[in-house]
């Protein structure tokens, strides 16, 4: 049985496809995304406070490498589809980075499937945010001989990612959860833990609306974008699962890494690419990431990746 | 009831662009000596354009810069050369008059 | 004892009457209205999932007819009050359509009175949204010989109502609730079910502010608007109750149909009339619907209609 | 430091109206060949007017259309005839200059 | 297709100021016979200024008043004298033309 | 162990200090502040409904006097620090009035410390809102010989405070809570009572961001502002505690009055001063009140004042 939060996504998608004027206020969208990041972080932090801290260094290193290598690996494949160099680089960056909402949906799917997930999983999201963007920008620089906009401002970029909303709230939540622990966070449970799935449902309604708005562009970019939007996550889920097995994660962890690898960033990546690689076609990337890959993962991909993890992980 | 005020001619440069450009545009304006700026959140569309706002860049801003004509022209040329090729940017000049010339 | 949510309405009304600068942000207002529609739909859907689906066709037909006939019936009465043709038509449209918040308040009043309500009640709201608007527009066309704005765009209008926020979220919520059922929706209960009354209280605070702002206009329109604002709901509650009896509903259902008939739309109707019947005096309609009828129903009407249903329904 | 820029005169038509008119006004502008539009959410009042924004129509928008003078005038006349009798509409023209004449 | 429209010259007075001034400015405008007003929420900065928006006053508004030149000038002088010494206020005049002279 | 809500404040502070672009939407900020005021009022009202109404008149009189006298007492001290007359008056007004969020944090701290608080405490906040502002404006008038802006509009000012958001929602909440009682408000508990601390955490995140933005100004104003920002609350907490003892309050009440006296208004006061005393340097006041005193009270002051109350109150 499909998870109830996915129905909200489908409702949003439907609303947009029938051209409904339904629209969530922008402030609500921003509030929901702040909430989700904090809540995911907090929950992870509380779990971490209950157990001896695993040595995270190998995980962090492996995931950073994975995030960086995804755009590098996708680049030649995307070029085969006749994408320009900068477009291939920018699109790759979206897949090297991750989608927090996809993480949240996978988390609830794992809970429903009774597959335990490593406590530090929210940290993975934080680690995976940046390396893919970095690789994408480097690839774009290498592919574009001359560039009107001058050398990238690396310092600024690093700052924007590290102290950007996502990483800051995720890591902030983790630290608060870990320091305050289960008892210390009990008084805020009624806001940050209990309503989590309901809030996720609302957020998916909004994302259905936004993703639906992108579907119209699929026709414009044709078959290539469809191929990328479905092919890339399928391919990358294998990469993620392999990384998870290598790191010795449990079934839940393997499924989650498969999901994260397969997910494409539709917030951090578009913003970063717009500034650092303005020549790239932003609409193309966002159509693939948000119009195709995101719905695919939410509705079809996640159950698939869980199944994959189960098979790979006896 | 008043004798006519003494006013000073200036130019208002209005730049309607995707929100990602707010920071760089303000930086450029400041570098050229513009003394202040005003931004409103707007929405809109360029009907026949091939480029189109992306997801987060769907947000559009209207930046208003009040300065002398020469500065406005220099800034507009720079924006045209540097951002217009890859970003959504619409620009126009409007005549304006101010009372405190030292501020604009 | 008056329901606590009504106190919030009175607080908002009071704040506006003493010219307080208290104001709820527009984004909050929009969020609350999206929430209420979804929550009402979901709750109805969950109830529907528990019981064999009744044959809804007769109800749908009867209610659509009722909604359509209300403006037709009100038209001559309003003309007697010396309203112009277009004004009578537009004002009638407001009463032919319904107010979702009035529904929500009636729902909680029925629960307090231990009167069970038919599971499909939220569907009634959805069905009643449009027919009254349609009738109002037709009446306005008939009454205005010539019209600068050309023939109404019926297709557009139908689309706007059917896929407008209200119907879409209500029906979307019903479908999700019915398909996912009690178990499937359990994880989002903490958002969509438990806080319902508290959120309704906040919404009523806002509506108190808005309704209070309209009260000032009552003086402008004088006695006629007062007569309409109180007389129309009293009259129409009888029509609604009769329809409910005809359909064989229980006491709760009869009271609810009385309430719905008596309630006036202050969102869908003003918007639709502004576009389709711009010659009509918008301030007049909104003063009656939101400034008088809404407060009247919330504070006095609903208990009255419940009492009426109890008497009519042995 | 720059030689004077070559600019092209245009007219900015500003329409402040109740929000319900956004869709139809943009449609009309497009039909007359205006190539783009910009909308901001505003609030305001016409002090002495008899008409007054209704509840949902309390929202007011400011629509800016940059185009040639003839188009602006034609559009303004149409708006005056079609909407002004029943809707809240305030309109004015402002002179403007643009750099890329093909776009406006 | 139209013969040139007959328009009437007016002045648009634009006042960018801290939000706390909205009420008093509108009051002053009304007292001088301005027939309407439009406000947008904006943000911005005066780079070199010594004064700076305080916490709640961080909100900035842009008030537009369309009226005849004399009224605009009188109002601007009053604002300059009364508010500019203690508040953040930027002001400019822009030429405008209207169709319905009795309304502006 | 530090309260979990304080961590959120520190996270916001940190985010701003590292120049993160994290920003809560303004609508959320407004919503949270409306919520907190209503919830604090409701809770107080419910408590009041459970016990015979104490004679509140002496408390009201004593607190109004305290609020009025704080700016008067601070004035000569601030003048010693070479502040101009209007600046000393305006700054004093901020300390004469109170901060609602500081109240909320103290309330949860008292609950954690198992110190009961008088039911009417939310009323204290409402009473303390205005007198300090009044005194500040009078002092400014006396100190500024001539004033371009004409005589203050006292009526308008009184109206703005009395029917301003804070007093209206606090008193409104108290009345609703008192009239509806524990049973009547039970259905809205899931919104106004249970999530209170979580919402407070979110609000503190926002205030951390805002306060952090003010810290940068500390350098501009130098040592004097630091001295005021820390010295004033320490001094005033003594005044508040003494008033509490005089009124015969319990340990919790004494600690709370110490906190309220020590807290500085950063919403009502800046707004009122901006209109009534525009010559005063707004940035100076807000830097002291929000950039220094608020964080000081949240992190260090409240535990201190509780300790003080314990020592004073055997
Ligand atoms: N003719 C026009 N009149 C008013 N606004 C325009 C016009 N053309 C473009 N714009 C605005 O400028 C923005 C950027 O334009 P573009 O670079 O063409 O995408 C659009 O989103 C519109 O808001
Ligand atoms: N003289 C004016 N100056 C600036 N804005 C105005 C003026 N008159 C009207 N407006 C704006 O135009 C809108 C519509 O005006 P009206 O059609 O008179 O209701 C008002 O809500 C105001 O925002
Ligand atoms: N040269 C300028 N161009 C555009 N806007 C300006 C300019 N100078 C000041 N402003 C705006 O006017 C507001 C008030 O200015 P000030 O009184 O200098 O603080 C600022 O917040 C800016 O939004
Ligand atoms: Na990925
Ligand atoms: Na009705
Ligand atoms: Na105080």
mmCIF file of N, CA and C in Angstrom, chain A residues 98-151:
data_model
loop_
_atom_site.group_PDB
_atom_site.id
_atom_site.type_symbol
_atom_site.label_atom_id
_atom_site.label_comp_id
_atom_site.label_asym_id
_atom_site.label_seq_id
_atom_site.Cartn_x
_atom_site.Cartn_y
_atom_site.Cartn_z
ATOM 1 N N UNK A 98 21.878 16.230 -3.071
ATOM 2 C CA UNK A 98 20.755 15.393 -2.652
ATOM 3 C C UNK A 98 19.478 16.183 -2.385
ATOM 4 N N UNK A 99 18.372 15.457 -2.269
ATOM 5 C CA UNK A 99 17.071 16.057 -1.968
ATOM 6 C C UNK A 99 16.638 15.658 -0.564
ATOM 7 N N UNK A 100 16.455 16.627 0.287
ATOM 8 C CA UNK A 100 16.106 16.355 1.684
ATOM 9 C C UNK A 100 14.722 15.728 1.803
ATOM 10 N N UNK A 101 13.784 16.146 0.970
ATOM 11 C CA UNK A 101 12.437 15.597 1.075
ATOM 12 C C UNK A 101 12.424 14.130 0.652
ATOM 13 N N UNK A 102 13.224 13.815 -0.370
ATOM 14 C CA UNK A 102 13.336 12.407 -0.751
ATOM 15 C C UNK A 102 13.870 11.595 0.423
ATOM 16 N N UNK A 103 14.852 12.148 1.129
ATOM 17 C CA UNK A 103 15.351 11.498 2.344
ATOM 18 C C UNK A 103 14.219 11.271 3.335
ATOM 19 N N UNK A 104 13.420 12.285 3.564
ATOM 20 C CA UNK A 104 12.344 12.181 4.554
ATOM 21 C C UNK A 104 11.329 11.114 4.152
ATOM 22 N N UNK A 105 10.996 11.055 2.872
ATOM 23 C CA UNK A 105 10.037 10.046 2.431
ATOM 24 C C UNK A 105 10.640 8.650 2.575
ATOM 25 N N UNK A 106 11.912 8.510 2.230
ATOM 26 C CA UNK A 106 12.569 7.204 2.380
ATOM 27 C C UNK A 106 12.603 6.794 3.851
ATOM 28 N N UNK A 107 12.853 7.765 4.715
ATOM 29 C CA UNK A 107 12.880 7.498 6.152
ATOM 30 C C UNK A 107 11.539 6.926 6.629
ATOM 31 N N UNK A 108 10.449 7.538 6.203
ATOM 32 C CA UNK A 108 9.159 7.001 6.646
ATOM 33 C C UNK A 108 8.865 5.660 5.982
ATOM 34 N N UNK A 109 9.344 5.484 4.748
ATOM 35 C CA UNK A 109 9.137 4.182 4.086
ATOM 36 C C UNK A 109 9.899 3.087 4.814
ATOM 37 N N UNK A 110 11.125 3.400 5.247
ATOM 38 C CA UNK A 110 11.901 2.404 5.994
ATOM 39 C C UNK A 110 11.216 2.067 7.309
ATOM 40 N N UNK A 111 10.674 3.068 7.968
ATOM 41 C CA UNK A 111 9.985 2.818 9.228
ATOM 42 C C UNK A 111 8.786 1.896 8.996
ATOM 43 N N UNK A 112 8.052 2.162 7.953
ATOM 44 C CA UNK A 112 6.906 1.294 7.632
ATOM 45 C C UNK A 112 7.337 -0.123 7.328
ATOM 46 N N UNK A 113 8.533 -0.261 6.709
ATOM 47 C CA UNK A 113 9.040 -1.584 6.351
ATOM 48 C C UNK A 113 9.794 -2.225 7.512
ATOM 49 N N UNK A 114 9.784 -1.552 8.665
ATOM 50 C CA UNK A 114 10.511 -2.068 9.832
ATOM 51 C C UNK A 114 11.983 -2.328 9.595
ATOM 52 N N UNK A 115 12.591 -1.491 8.768
ATOM 53 C CA UNK A 115 14.033 -1.615 8.556
ATOM 54 C C UNK A 115 14.717 -0.500 9.342
ATOM 55 N N UNK A 116 15.547 -0.851 10.314
ATOM 56 C CA UNK A 116 16.205 0.191 11.109
ATOM 57 C C UNK A 116 17.202 0.970 10.255
ATOM 58 N N UNK A 117 17.339 2.242 10.587
ATOM 59 C CA UNK A 117 18.232 3.123 9.839
ATOM 60 C C UNK A 117 19.312 3.629 10.790
ATOM 61 N N UNK A 118 20.522 3.718 10.308
ATOM 62 C CA UNK A 118 21.624 4.226 11.128
ATOM 63 C C UNK A 118 21.268 5.611 11.689
ATOM 64 N N UNK A 119 21.647 5.835 12.945
ATOM 65 C CA UNK A 119 21.274 7.093 13.611
ATOM 66 C C UNK A 119 21.889 8.301 12.925
ATOM 67 N N UNK A 120 23.043 8.114 12.336
ATOM 68 C CA UNK A 120 23.753 9.264 11.764
ATOM 69 C C UNK A 120 23.292 9.603 10.348
ATOM 70 N N UNK A 121 22.212 8.946 9.885
ATOM 71 C CA UNK A 121 21.778 9.169 8.504
ATOM 72 C C UNK A 121 21.585 10.650 8.140
ATOM 73 N N UNK A 122 20.996 11.476 9.030
ATOM 74 C CA UNK A 122 20.841 12.892 8.664
ATOM 75 C C UNK A 122 22.180 13.555 8.352
ATOM 76 N N UNK A 123 23.228 13.068 8.992
ATOM 77 C CA UNK A 123 24.553 13.611 8.718
ATOM 78 C C UNK A 123 24.952 13.337 7.266
ATOM 79 N N UNK A 124 24.549 12.190 6.754
ATOM 80 C CA UNK A 124 24.861 11.871 5.359
ATOM 81 C C UNK A 124 24.324 12.953 4.428
ATOM 82 N N UNK A 125 23.094 13.367 4.726
ATOM 83 C CA UNK A 125 22.487 14.393 3.882
ATOM 84 C C UNK A 125 23.352 15.651 3.891
ATOM 85 N N UNK A 126 23.787 16.036 5.095
ATOM 86 C CA UNK A 126 24.600 17.248 5.209
ATOM 87 C C UNK A 126 25.909 17.084 4.442
ATOM 88 N N UNK A 127 26.523 15.918 4.587
ATOM 89 C CA UNK A 127 27.808 15.700 3.904
ATOM 90 C C UNK A 127 27.631 15.714 2.391
ATOM 91 N N UNK A 128 26.543 15.156 1.913
ATOM 92 C CA UNK A 128 26.342 15.026 0.464
ATOM 93 C C UNK A 128 25.906 16.323 -0.211
ATOM 94 N N UNK A 129 25.573 17.321 0.580
ATOM 95 C CA UNK A 129 25.071 18.558 -0.021
ATOM 96 C C UNK A 129 26.072 19.178 -1.008
ATOM 97 N N UNK A 130 27.308 19.326 -0.571
ATOM 98 C CA UNK A 130 28.244 20.192 -1.296
ATOM 99 C C UNK A 130 29.134 19.530 -2.356
ATOM 100 N N UNK A 131 29.683 18.322 -2.108
ATOM 101 C CA UNK A 131 30.729 17.844 -3.024
ATOM 102 C C UNK A 131 30.278 17.791 -4.481
ATOM 103 N N UNK A 132 29.037 17.411 -4.715
ATOM 104 C CA UNK A 132 28.543 17.345 -6.089
ATOM 105 C C UNK A 132 28.524 18.708 -6.761
ATOM 106 N N UNK A 133 28.174 19.728 -5.992
ATOM 107 C CA UNK A 133 28.144 21.088 -6.553
ATOM 108 C C UNK A 133 29.550 21.508 -6.969
ATOM 109 N N UNK A 134 30.501 21.221 -6.097
ATOM 110 C CA UNK A 134 31.904 21.537 -6.360
ATOM 111 C C UNK A 134 32.356 20.876 -7.657
ATOM 112 N N UNK A 135 32.075 19.587 -7.776
ATOM 113 C CA UNK A 135 32.488 18.859 -8.979
ATOM 114 C C UNK A 135 31.825 19.457 -10.213
ATOM 115 N N UNK A 136 30.537 19.767 -10.098
ATOM 116 C CA UNK A 136 29.826 20.344 -11.243
ATOM 117 C C UNK A 136 30.447 21.646 -11.702
ATOM 118 N N UNK A 137 30.797 22.489 -10.758
ATOM 119 C CA UNK A 137 31.375 23.779 -11.122
ATOM 120 C C UNK A 137 32.742 23.590 -11.778
ATOM 121 N N UNK A 138 33.541 22.692 -11.206
ATOM 122 C CA UNK A 138 34.864 22.427 -11.798
ATOM 123 C C UNK A 138 34.721 21.916 -13.226
ATOM 124 N N UNK A 139 33.819 20.976 -13.421
ATOM 125 C CA UNK A 139 33.608 20.429 -14.769
ATOM 126 C C UNK A 139 33.187 21.532 -15.733
ATOM 127 N N UNK A 140 32.299 22.408 -15.275
ATOM 128 C CA UNK A 140 31.840 23.489 -16.147
ATOM 129 C C UNK A 140 33.001 24.399 -16.526
ATOM 130 N N UNK A 141 33.872 24.675 -15.562
ATOM 131 C CA UNK A 141 35.027 25.536 -15.844
ATOM 132 C C UNK A 141 35.927 24.884 -16.886
ATOM 133 N N UNK A 142 36.149 23.593 -16.716
ATOM 134 C CA UNK A 142 37.029 22.897 -17.653
ATOM 135 C C UNK A 142 36.424 22.880 -19.047
ATOM 136 N N UNK A 143 35.108 22.752 -19.117
ATOM 137 C CA UNK A 143 34.480 22.603 -20.434
ATOM 138 C C UNK A 143 34.300 23.947 -21.139
ATOM 139 N N UNK A 144 34.159 25.047 -20.374
ATOM 140 C CA UNK A 144 33.945 26.350 -21.001
ATOM 141 C C UNK A 144 35.286 27.063 -21.104
ATOM 142 N N UNK A 145 35.769 27.237 -22.329
ATOM 143 C CA UNK A 145 37.101 27.815 -22.531
ATOM 144 C C UNK A 145 37.187 29.195 -21.881
ATOM 145 N N UNK A 146 36.344 30.106 -22.337
ATOM 146 C CA UNK A 146 36.359 31.453 -21.820
ATOM 147 C C UNK A 146 35.075 31.702 -21.048
ATOM 148 N N UNK A 147 35.168 32.573 -20.103
ATOM 149 C CA UNK A 147 33.960 32.783 -19.315
ATOM 150 C C UNK A 147 33.872 34.243 -18.917
ATOM 151 N N UNK A 148 32.835 34.863 -19.376
ATOM 152 C CA UNK A 148 32.672 36.300 -19.141
ATOM 153 C C UNK A 148 32.659 36.647 -17.650
ATOM 154 N N UNK A 149 32.147 35.744 -16.853
ATOM 155 C CA UNK A 149 31.862 36.134 -15.469
ATOM 156 C C UNK A 149 33.078 36.004 -14.544
ATOM 157 N N UNK A 150 34.254 35.725 -15.103
ATOM 158 C CA UNK A 150 35.446 35.685 -14.276
ATOM 159 C C UNK A 150 35.541 34.409 -13.451
ATOM 160 N N UNK A 151 36.647 34.263 -12.724
ATOM 161 C CA UNK A 151 36.843 33.045 -11.945
ATOM 162 C C UNK A 151 35.787 32.929 -10.859
#
